């Protein structure tokens, strides 16, 4: 039981604009028009993934964490047969995703970042037809659809066309749809985007419960707390590269000190930095921008008095202090020099 | 090949088509019926056209209805499903090679084209009133032409649907469909173009010509028409080309 995932030296370079912006995939009334813009488009190269290797163990909840445009959805796209890698290989269980697509597709369920529900159908029909695509018998799919509609609290809208659904309802339905055929591996691309806090907790519970059945889950998110709360292991991606991986605890422990104090002064001098470094418990001091300094330390608030007196000694004025507890956010900051939300 | 999946997708399309039955019927029938009434009834009864023009027109109307409804049935959903909402994604993730989904769309389109041909024959006949004499003495040729025309329309719909975006639908109609209908020998036999020799050969690149002429040749053989074997050959060729191009384009659109 349990299906693992392996990614080997995956690269993806997009050389065409995304489909929504595409000018119609090459059809043109005058042959002349295709030649011109196409040559220009070749230059529009985006390296979305830059040599990523990764192993996801059977039965774990694995998190892909990274800012917008990091390459999370591209990774999921490649693992789910929807995006063709430029080079490298990806395996679901023993199947090469690109060479044995059908076998791989039988094992996976996918919740896309943007709901892509079939607008010509009602919520219940979406689940029933999805079950039918996966060869479930009429009895089985009716039972399973009822169960999921109930679980995702869609009972009163089950027989409405999904056109009129709110964003969160569509999101819930797409998660239900992905679970409909009981896949061994479930991919969730930003599953909690657009959910209210209560539904988010419900979703977390559903994810954990599904995992307890021995299923592998891959989740992308840019919420640190979500990754922290749900995932057994994480990879942090930025600009198409993996910058760190491990359990949330390991990752947090890898930040020098653990606590991060973001300080603002009217100016920063070398003397000040030296003073700060000398405070007991401080493991690293970095001046990030004029007037701002990040202090990594093994404790938080108790350092303030030391910082204040260092400032006085150095003759600068302390303007602002922000204390962050050990978190993935700090980790990201430490590895990239940027905050996740920048 | 996963037949269960294939069948489930066909039933999904059938289900959606049944749900939209009335609008689809109106859309596929109203225009041909208006044309039939004006050209086949008013102009003939008033004496501006000879009565036997009815036999020229009816097969042409059937050809246009079949081709339009097949193209429409395949191209329109494809265009919107491949748009920003990517509604098609769920079916692309089903356990079946993705090109079979395109094949499924073509078969669903063929069925719709056939149904609309079947509905148009009696309705147009009724609207035209007295004086129509269709000849059903070549059922095999007729069936072959119908099948090939249905495939033509569905494969054409696949190619068009995978070639253009939502914003270009209007342009497609005015630049592709409208000229095709006007120069598709639906309202006049191909032989009538004899006095425009260049045009007569240029229109041969329009597959609708073979659809109209084929149906005319099998339903009203007395009207002068392109020979049936030639028509069948041309239809097979167009079908194959459109199918191959359509499948290729579908494949390109299906993955990013
Ligand atoms: N279909 C596409 N065509 C062209 N470029 C694309 C396509 N999809 C993604 N990209 C580009 O690839 C890069 C990675 O995108 P991706 O969607 O994988 O990021 P992400 O980590 O999922 O971001 P987000 O958090 O915003 O969802 C981006 O620069 C994006 O512009
Ligand atoms: Mg994404």
PDB file of C-alpha atoms in Angstrom, chain A residues 45 139 222:
ATOM      1  CA  UNK A  45      11.377  31.934 -22.465  1.00  0.00           C
ATOM      2  CA  UNK A 139     -24.079   1.921  -7.659  1.00  0.00           C
ATOM      3  CA  UNK A 222       2.221  29.746   0.369  1.00  0.00           C
TER       4      UNK A 222
END
